[in-house]
PDB file of C-alpha atoms in Angstrom:
ATOM      1  CA  MET A   1      31.794 141.833  79.345  1.00 49.00           C
ATOM      2  CA  ALA A   2      35.168 143.000  81.640  1.00 48.00           C
ATOM      3  CA  SER A   3      34.824 145.856  80.209  1.00 50.00           C
ATOM      4  CA  LEU A   4      31.148 146.888  80.362  1.00 58.00           C
ATOM      5  CA  GLN A   5      31.234 145.650  84.219  1.00 55.00           C
ATOM      6  CA  HIS A   6      34.458 148.233  85.392  1.00 54.00           C
ATOM      7  CA  SER A   7      34.099 151.057  82.589  1.00 56.00           C
ATOM      8  CA  ILE A   8      30.306 152.206  82.193  1.00 55.00           C
ATOM      9  CA  LEU A   9      28.220 149.203  85.692  1.00 54.00           C
ATOM     10  CA  PRO A  10      30.666 150.601  88.639  1.00 47.00           C
ATOM     11  CA  SER A  11      29.308 154.300  87.290  1.00 54.00           C
ATOM     12  CA  ILE A  12      25.246 153.744  86.799  1.00 56.00           C
ATOM     13  CA  PRO A  13      23.345 154.585  90.542  1.00 53.00           C
ATOM     14  CA  HIS A  14      20.606 151.654  91.199  1.00 50.00           C
ATOM     15  CA  LYS A  15      18.317 151.717  88.798  1.00 50.00           C
ATOM     16  CA  PHE A  16      14.319 154.249  89.638  1.00 51.00           C
ATOM     17  CA  SER A  17      12.570 150.775  90.179  1.00 54.00           C
ATOM     18  CA  PRO A  18       9.519 151.031  91.663  1.00 56.00           C
ATOM     19  CA  SER A  19       9.874 147.189  92.470  1.00 46.00           C
ATOM     20  CA  ASN A  20      12.081 148.543  95.126  1.00 46.00           C
ATOM     21  CA  SER A  21       9.058 148.213  97.263  1.00 41.00           C
ATOM     22  CA  SER A  22       6.283 145.742  97.734  1.00 38.00           C
ATOM     23  CA  GLN A  23       4.294 148.334  96.642  1.00 43.00           C
ATOM     24  CA  GLY A  24       6.059 150.516  94.286  1.00 46.00           C
ATOM     25  CA  ASN A  25       5.995 153.037  97.068  1.00 45.00           C
ATOM     26  CA  ASN A  26       8.987 155.159  96.442  1.00 41.00           C
ATOM     27  CA  ALA A  27       8.501 156.781 100.327  1.00 37.00           C
ATOM     28  CA  SER A  28       8.548 153.621 101.985  1.00 38.00           C
ATOM     29  CA  SER A  29      11.752 152.760 100.230  1.00 41.00           C
ATOM     30  CA  GLY A  30      13.624 155.331 101.819  1.00 41.00           C
ATOM     31  CA  LYS A  31      14.541 156.643  98.682  1.00 42.00           C
ATOM     32  CA  LYS A  32      14.189 160.842  98.036  1.00 41.00           C
ATOM     33  CA  VAL A  33      11.300 161.778  96.014  1.00 42.00           C
ATOM     34  CA  SER A  34       9.954 164.829  95.163  1.00 42.00           C
ATOM     35  CA  VAL A  35       8.020 165.520  92.803  1.00 41.00           C
ATOM     36  CA  LEU A  36       7.928 168.561  90.418  1.00 43.00           C
ATOM     37  CA  VAL A  37       5.253 170.986  90.053  1.00 35.00           C
ATOM     38  CA  ARG A  38       4.096 172.048  86.210  1.00 40.00           C
ATOM     39  CA  ALA A  39       2.035 175.102  85.350  1.00 35.00           C
ATOM     40  CA  GLU A  40      -0.535 173.543  82.517  1.00 37.00           C
ATOM     41  CA  ARG A  41      -2.275 175.995  79.573  1.00 36.00           C
ATOM     42  CA  VAL A  42      -5.162 174.768  78.488  1.00 34.00           C
ATOM     43  CA  SER A  43      -6.348 175.571  74.862  1.00 37.00           C
ATOM     44  CA  SER A  44      -9.993 178.073  75.242  1.00 37.00           C
ATOM     45  CA  ALA A  45     -11.563 175.149  73.272  1.00 39.00           C
ATOM     46  CA  ALA A  46     -10.083 172.525  75.329  1.00 38.00           C
ATOM     47  CA  THR A  47     -11.020 173.382  78.816  1.00 37.00           C
ATOM     48  CA  ALA A  48     -14.594 174.583  77.269  1.00 38.00           C
ATOM     49  CA  SER A  49     -14.952 171.064  76.259  1.00 38.00           C
ATOM     50  CA  CYS A  50     -13.717 169.481  79.713  1.00 37.00           C
ATOM     51  CA  SER A  51     -14.708 172.885  82.031  1.00 37.00           C
ATOM     52  CA  SER A  52     -15.877 169.782  84.756  1.00 38.00           C
ATOM     53  CA  ILE A  53     -12.592 167.647  84.438  1.00 34.00           C
ATOM     54  CA  SER A  54      -8.760 168.883  86.090  1.00 37.00           C
ATOM     55  CA  VAL A  55      -6.628 168.323  84.009  1.00 38.00           C
ATOM     56  CA  GLN A  56      -3.678 167.861  87.148  1.00 40.00           C
ATOM     57  CA  ASP A  57      -6.251 165.369  88.389  1.00 43.00           C
ATOM     58  CA  GLY A  58      -4.381 161.763  87.902  1.00 45.00           C
ATOM     59  CA  VAL A  59      -7.588 159.842  87.796  1.00 42.00           C
ATOM     60  CA  ALA A  60      -9.078 162.735  85.354  1.00 43.00           C
ATOM     61  CA  ARG A  61      -5.968 162.021  83.475  1.00 45.00           C
ATOM     62  CA  ARG A  62      -6.579 158.460  83.512  1.00 46.00           C
ATOM     63  CA  GLN A  63      -9.778 158.652  82.265  1.00 41.00           C
ATOM     64  CA  LEU A  64      -9.020 160.731  79.301  1.00 37.00           C
ATOM     65  CA  LEU A  65      -6.495 158.951  78.096  1.00 39.00           C
ATOM     66  CA  ALA A  66      -9.185 155.800  78.332  1.00 37.00           C
ATOM     67  CA  LEU A  67     -11.482 157.649  76.022  1.00 34.00           C
ATOM     68  CA  GLY A  68      -8.372 158.248  74.178  1.00 35.00           C
ATOM     69  CA  VAL A  69      -9.530 162.555  74.687  1.00 35.00           C
ATOM     70  CA  SER A  70      -6.283 164.099  74.059  1.00 33.00           C
ATOM     71  CA  ILE A  71      -5.759 167.461  75.132  1.00 31.00           C
ATOM     72  CA  PRO A  72      -4.162 169.932  72.595  1.00 33.00           C
ATOM     73  CA  GLY A  73      -1.748 172.641  73.800  1.00 30.00           C
ATOM     74  CA  ILE A  74      -0.780 171.784  76.445  1.00 30.00           C
ATOM     75  CA  PHE A  75       2.959 172.721  77.510  1.00 30.00           C
ATOM     76  CA  LEU A  76       4.941 172.403  80.465  1.00 32.00           C
ATOM     77  CA  PHE A  77       8.168 174.144  82.187  1.00 31.00           C
ATOM     78  CA  THR A  78      10.446 173.447  84.277  1.00 35.00           C
ATOM     79  CA  ASP A  79      13.996 175.138  85.942  1.00 37.00           C
ATOM     80  CA  THR A  80      15.479 172.265  84.036  1.00 35.00           C
ATOM     81  CA  PRO A  81      16.629 172.804  79.712  1.00 39.00           C
ATOM     82  CA  ILE A  82      14.326 170.896  79.008  1.00 40.00           C
ATOM     83  CA  SER A  83      11.879 171.399  75.746  1.00 41.00           C
ATOM     84  CA  PHE A  84       8.558 169.965  76.089  1.00 41.00           C
ATOM     85  CA  ALA A  85       6.491 170.396  73.269  1.00 42.00           C
ATOM     86  CA  ALA A  86       2.055 169.568  72.491  1.00 40.00           C
ATOM     87  CA  GLU A  87       0.715 166.356  71.979  1.00 44.00           C
ATOM     88  CA  SER A  88       1.763 165.463  69.095  1.00 65.00           C
ATOM     89  CA  LYS A  89       1.074 161.500  69.493  1.00 82.00           C
ATOM     90  CA  LYS A  90      -2.176 160.168  70.168  1.00 90.00           C
ATOM     91  CA  GLY A  91      -2.125 159.041  73.694  1.00 94.00           C
ATOM     92  CA  PHE A  92       1.237 160.422  74.566  1.00 97.00           C
ATOM     93  CA  LEU A  93       3.304 163.112  75.079  1.00 96.00           C
ATOM     94  CA  PRO A  94       6.845 164.124  73.324  1.00 96.00           C
ATOM     95  CA  VAL A  95       9.859 165.460  75.801  1.00 96.00           C
ATOM     96  CA  THR A  96      13.099 166.326  74.596  1.00 96.00           C
ATOM     97  CA  ASP A  97      16.500 167.031  76.361  1.00 97.00           C
ATOM     98  CA  LYS A  98      18.066 169.576  74.149  1.00 96.00           C
ATOM     99  CA  LYS A  99      21.319 169.480  77.011  1.00 96.00           C
ATOM    100  CA  ASP A 100      21.985 165.882  77.414  1.00 97.00           C
ATOM    101  CA  GLY A 101      21.076 165.206  73.338  1.00 97.00           C
ATOM    102  CA  TYR A 102      17.471 162.550  74.236  1.00 98.00           C
ATOM    103  CA  THR A 103      14.343 162.186  72.800  1.00 97.00           C
ATOM    104  CA  PHE A 104      11.474 159.992  73.749  1.00 98.00           C
ATOM    105  CA  TYR A 105       7.456 159.474  74.167  1.00 97.00           C
ATOM    106  CA  TYR A 106       5.593 158.877  77.427  1.00 97.00           C
ATOM    107  CA  PRO A 107       1.838 157.940  77.671  1.00 97.00           C
ATOM    108  CA  PHE A 108      -0.273 161.195  78.503  1.00 95.00           C
ATOM    109  CA  GLY A 109      -1.196 161.349  81.716  1.00 95.00           C
ATOM    110  CA  TRP A 110       2.299 160.384  83.107  1.00 97.00           C
ATOM    111  CA  GLN A 111       3.220 162.930  86.021  1.00 96.00           C
ATOM    112  CA  GLU A 112       6.807 163.495  86.718  1.00 97.00           C
ATOM    113  CA  VAL A 113       9.542 163.047  89.382  1.00 96.00           C
ATOM    114  CA  ALA A 114      12.312 163.917  90.745  1.00 95.00           C
ATOM    115  CA  ILE A 115      14.521 160.919  91.805  1.00 93.00           C
ATOM    116  CA  GLU A 116      18.116 160.925  92.615  1.00 92.00           C
ATOM    117  CA  GLY A 117      20.567 160.159  90.181  1.00 91.00           C
ATOM    118  CA  GLU A 118      17.837 159.267  87.433  1.00 96.00           C
ATOM    119  CA  ASP A 119      17.760 162.123  84.647  1.00 97.00           C
ATOM    120  CA  LYS A 120      14.420 162.134  83.899  1.00 97.00           C
ATOM    121  CA  VAL A 121      11.292 160.043  85.726  1.00 98.00           C
ATOM    122  CA  PHE A 122       7.552 160.390  84.191  1.00 98.00           C
ATOM    123  CA  LYS A 123       5.132 156.882  86.127  1.00 97.00           C
ATOM    124  CA  ASP A 124       1.486 156.734  86.524  1.00 97.00           C
ATOM    125  CA  VAL A 125      -0.295 159.008  89.332  1.00 92.00           C
ATOM    126  CA  ILE A 126      -2.554 155.628  90.300  1.00 95.00           C
ATOM    127  CA  GLU A 127      -0.240 152.386  89.148  1.00 96.00           C
ATOM    128  CA  PRO A 128       3.253 152.793  90.318  1.00 90.00           C
ATOM    129  CA  LEU A 129       5.070 149.983  88.833  1.00 95.00           C
ATOM    130  CA  GLU A 130       3.626 152.046  85.564  1.00 98.00           C
ATOM    131  CA  SER A 131       7.443 154.330  85.213  1.00 97.00           C
ATOM    132  CA  ALA A 132       9.430 155.521  82.581  1.00 98.00           C
ATOM    133  CA  SER A 133      12.908 156.269  83.425  1.00 98.00           C
ATOM    134  CA  VAL A 134      16.256 157.341  81.886  1.00 98.00           C
ATOM    135  CA  ASN A 135      19.425 157.493  83.327  1.00 97.00           C
ATOM    136  CA  LEU A 136      22.928 158.797  81.641  1.00 96.00           C
ATOM    137  CA  VAL A 137      26.762 158.523  82.520  1.00 96.00           C
ATOM    138  CA  PRO A 138      29.544 159.283  81.105  1.00 97.00           C
ATOM    139  CA  THR A 139      31.138 156.508  78.000  1.00 97.00           C
ATOM    140  CA  ALA A 140      34.630 156.197  76.742  1.00 97.00           C
ATOM    141  CA  LYS A 141      32.985 153.589  73.693  1.00 97.00           C
ATOM    142  CA  GLU A 142      31.869 154.969  71.094  1.00 96.00           C
ATOM    143  CA  ASP A 143      29.330 152.612  70.473  1.00 97.00           C
ATOM    144  CA  VAL A 144      26.973 149.986  72.387  1.00 98.00           C
ATOM    145  CA  ARG A 145      28.274 147.061  70.774  1.00 98.00           C
ATOM    146  CA  GLU A 146      32.076 148.062  71.940  1.00 98.00           C
ATOM    147  CA  PHE A 147      30.651 146.021  75.421  1.00 97.00           C
ATOM    148  CA  GLY A 148      29.255 143.211  73.905  1.00 97.00           C
ATOM    149  CA  PRO A 149      26.814 141.031  72.747  1.00 98.00           C
ATOM    150  CA  PRO A 150      22.589 142.602  73.283  1.00 98.00           C
ATOM    151  CA  GLU A 151      21.733 139.255  75.864  1.00 98.00           C
ATOM    152  CA  LYS A 152      25.245 139.620  77.152  1.00 97.00           C
ATOM    153  CA  VAL A 153      24.433 143.454  78.048  1.00 98.00           C
ATOM    154  CA  ALA A 154      21.064 143.223  79.314  1.00 98.00           C
ATOM    155  CA  GLU A 155      21.908 140.494  81.688  1.00 97.00           C
ATOM    156  CA  THR A 156      24.636 141.963  83.851  1.00 97.00           C
ATOM    157  CA  LEU A 157      22.419 145.470  83.279  1.00 97.00           C
ATOM    158  CA  ILE A 158      19.395 143.878  84.946  1.00 97.00           C
ATOM    159  CA  LYS A 159      21.203 141.279  87.061  1.00 94.00           C
ATOM    160  CA  LYS A 160      23.649 144.091  88.986  1.00 93.00           C
ATOM    161  CA  PHE A 161      21.332 147.398  88.781  1.00 93.00           C
ATOM    162  CA  LEU A 162      17.931 147.518  86.874  1.00 96.00           C
ATOM    163  CA  ALA A 163      16.095 145.191  89.720  1.00 94.00           C
ATOM    164  CA  PRO A 164      16.677 144.940  93.220  1.00 92.00           C
ATOM    165  CA  ALA A 165      19.071 141.905  94.055  1.00 90.00           C
ATOM    166  CA  ASN A 166      16.674 139.882  96.081  1.00 92.00           C
ATOM    167  CA  GLN A 167      14.537 139.541  93.171  1.00 95.00           C
ATOM    168  CA  LYS A 168      14.478 137.055  90.622  1.00 96.00           C
ATOM    169  CA  THR A 169      15.140 137.726  87.494  1.00 97.00           C
ATOM    170  CA  LYS A 170      15.053 137.223  83.717  1.00 97.00           C
ATOM    171  CA  LEU A 171      15.556 137.737  80.781  1.00 98.00           C
ATOM    172  CA  ILE A 172      12.911 137.313  77.748  1.00 98.00           C
ATOM    173  CA  GLN A 173      14.390 138.639  74.395  1.00 98.00           C
ATOM    174  CA  ALA A 174      16.712 140.926  73.491  1.00 98.00           C
ATOM    175  CA  LYS A 175      17.594 142.645  69.951  1.00 97.00           C
ATOM    176  CA  GLU A 176      19.946 144.989  67.915  1.00 98.00           C
ATOM    177  CA  GLN A 177      18.970 147.912  65.918  1.00 96.00           C
ATOM    178  CA  ASP A 178      20.492 150.240  63.753  1.00 96.00           C
ATOM    179  CA  VAL A 179      18.778 152.817  63.783  1.00 95.00           C
ATOM    180  CA  GLU A 180      20.001 156.865  62.096  1.00 93.00           C
ATOM    181  CA  GLY A 181      23.595 155.253  61.676  1.00 93.00           C
ATOM    182  CA  LYS A 182      22.821 154.957  66.081  1.00 96.00           C
ATOM    183  CA  THR A 183      22.567 151.129  67.276  1.00 98.00           C
ATOM    184  CA  TYR A 184      20.512 150.984  69.779  1.00 98.00           C
ATOM    185  CA  TYR A 185      19.875 147.095  72.188  1.00 98.00           C
ATOM    186  CA  THR A 186      16.293 146.613  73.531  1.00 98.00           C
ATOM    187  CA  PHE A 187      14.967 144.564  75.354  1.00 98.00           C
ATOM    188  CA  GLU A 188      12.614 142.265  77.303  1.00 98.00           C
ATOM    189  CA  PHE A 189      12.742 141.093  81.109  1.00 98.00           C
ATOM    190  CA  ILE A 190      10.903 140.040  84.532  1.00 98.00           C
ATOM    191  CA  ALA A 191      11.461 141.621  88.100  1.00 97.00           C
ATOM    192  CA  GLN A 192       9.590 138.749  90.314  1.00 97.00           C
ATOM    193  CA  ALA A 193       9.129 140.415  93.907  1.00 94.00           C
ATOM    194  CA  PRO A 194       7.226 138.250  96.688  1.00 93.00           C
ATOM    195  CA  ASN A 195       3.983 139.523  96.091  1.00 93.00           C
ATOM    196  CA  TYR A 196       4.624 140.955  92.259  1.00 94.00           C
ATOM    197  CA  THR A 197       5.847 140.845  89.309  1.00 97.00           C
ATOM    198  CA  ARG A 198       6.297 143.485  86.910  1.00 98.00           C
ATOM    199  CA  HIS A 199       7.343 142.949  83.085  1.00 98.00           C
ATOM    200  CA  ALA A 200       9.882 145.955  81.833  1.00 98.00           C
ATOM    201  CA  LEU A 201      11.959 146.916  78.479  1.00 98.00           C
ATOM    202  CA  SER A 202      14.562 148.702  78.623  1.00 98.00           C
ATOM    203  CA  VAL A 203      16.871 150.278  75.360  1.00 98.00           C
ATOM    204  CA  ILE A 204      20.745 151.616  75.669  1.00 98.00           C
ATOM    205  CA  CYS A 205      22.930 153.588  73.197  1.00 98.00           C
ATOM    206  CA  VAL A 206      25.631 155.395  73.227  1.00 98.00           C
ATOM    207  CA  ASN A 207      25.804 158.625  72.036  1.00 97.00           C
ATOM    208  CA  ASN A 208      28.830 161.873  72.584  1.00 94.00           C
ATOM    209  CA  GLY A 209      30.705 160.148  75.347  1.00 97.00           C
ATOM    210  CA  LYS A 210      26.769 159.253  76.820  1.00 97.00           C
ATOM    211  CA  PHE A 211      25.787 155.735  78.089  1.00 98.00           C
ATOM    212  CA  TYR A 212      21.928 156.138  77.824  1.00 98.00           C
ATOM    213  CA  THR A 213      19.021 154.035  79.782  1.00 98.00           C
ATOM    214  CA  LEU A 214      15.867 154.402  79.315  1.00 98.00           C
ATOM    215  CA  THR A 215      13.551 151.515  81.692  1.00 98.00           C
ATOM    216  CA  THR A 216      10.044 151.343  81.493  1.00 98.00           C
ATOM    217  CA  GLY A 217       7.053 148.921  83.003  1.00 98.00           C
ATOM    218  CA  ALA A 218       3.929 148.019  84.812  1.00 98.00           C
ATOM    219  CA  ASN A 219       2.778 145.085  86.795  1.00 98.00           C
ATOM    220  CA  GLU A 220       2.628 141.657  85.705  1.00 98.00           C
ATOM    221  CA  ARG A 221      -1.205 141.809  86.139  1.00 97.00           C
ATOM    222  CA  ARG A 222      -1.825 144.626  83.802  1.00 97.00           C
ATOM    223  CA  TRP A 223       1.076 143.877  81.352  1.00 98.00           C
ATOM    224  CA  GLY A 224      -1.466 142.540  78.150  1.00 97.00           C
ATOM    225  CA  LYS A 225      -3.514 146.902  78.456  1.00 97.00           C
ATOM    226  CA  MET A 226       1.021 148.419  78.733  1.00 98.00           C
ATOM    227  CA  LYS A 227       2.668 146.465  76.361  1.00 97.00           C
ATOM    228  CA  ASP A 228       1.486 148.393  73.384  1.00 97.00           C
ATOM    229  CA  ARG A 229       2.092 151.581  75.074  1.00 97.00           C
ATOM    230  CA  LEU A 230       5.646 150.620  76.665  1.00 98.00           C
ATOM    231  CA  TYR A 231       6.933 148.789  73.423  1.00 98.00           C
ATOM    232  CA  THR A 232       5.219 152.654  72.343  1.00 97.00           C
ATOM    233  CA  VAL A 233       7.795 154.296  75.088  1.00 98.00           C
ATOM    234  CA  ILE A 234      10.999 152.583  73.871  1.00 97.00           C
ATOM    235  CA  ASP A 235      11.196 152.551  70.012  1.00 97.00           C
ATOM    236  CA  SER A 236      10.277 156.272  70.303  1.00 97.00           C
ATOM    237  CA  PHE A 237      13.483 156.639  72.161  1.00 98.00           C
ATOM    238  CA  ARG A 238      16.302 158.421  70.022  1.00 98.00           C
ATOM    239  CA  VAL A 239      19.561 160.343  70.779  1.00 97.00           C
ATOM    240  CA  PHE A 240      21.215 163.090  69.390  1.00 97.00           C
ATOM    241  CA  ASN A 241      24.501 165.619  69.312  1.00 93.00           C
ATOM    242  CA  ALA A 242      23.216 167.897  71.324  1.00 78.00           C
TER     243      ALA A 242
END
């Protein structure tokens, strides 16, 4: 674990965690947050069927998701070299970062926001504890197993970076998975604040000189409803040589 703490962990900024404030409000936490404005193009068929609903409205997005409605033909654009594909999994949108070499799904209706220190962040506009954030830092390691077993690595990351120091944390489980020659550690944990508890999932991997961390979660009171979606986010994360 000494190698983990000295070669990677000091380089990781404090992760985006809505639990840094009592209600998950980034503005009150003092972090610089800017919402990325995105252009959206909806196909004529989707526009006709949803003419009375604004796809930019957070409530409408949640209603569509709850009804299982998917709107095809949505393309998102930013000023970063990231390719967004059309929705290909019901209830989710894929994002592929060709520059940094990773891809994953996030729930349809979540909004992209810019958080200092994070490579990519998506969050629900109504439930601030529901989010997914990607962080990456350089590493000389070639495999995540070089940092130690899943439980030890997970405990260190949770205590030092994935939850505020004043919150009580508990690692529920951690496991190793090999996919297409790459090793991923996935783990589940709880971070308890005075007035709420966040139930979270993380996946980490090393590839092409980068240490990747994707973390997602929800308020404990919504865990039963959200856990399948959050597991889809974690299980969809893949790295590749950019």
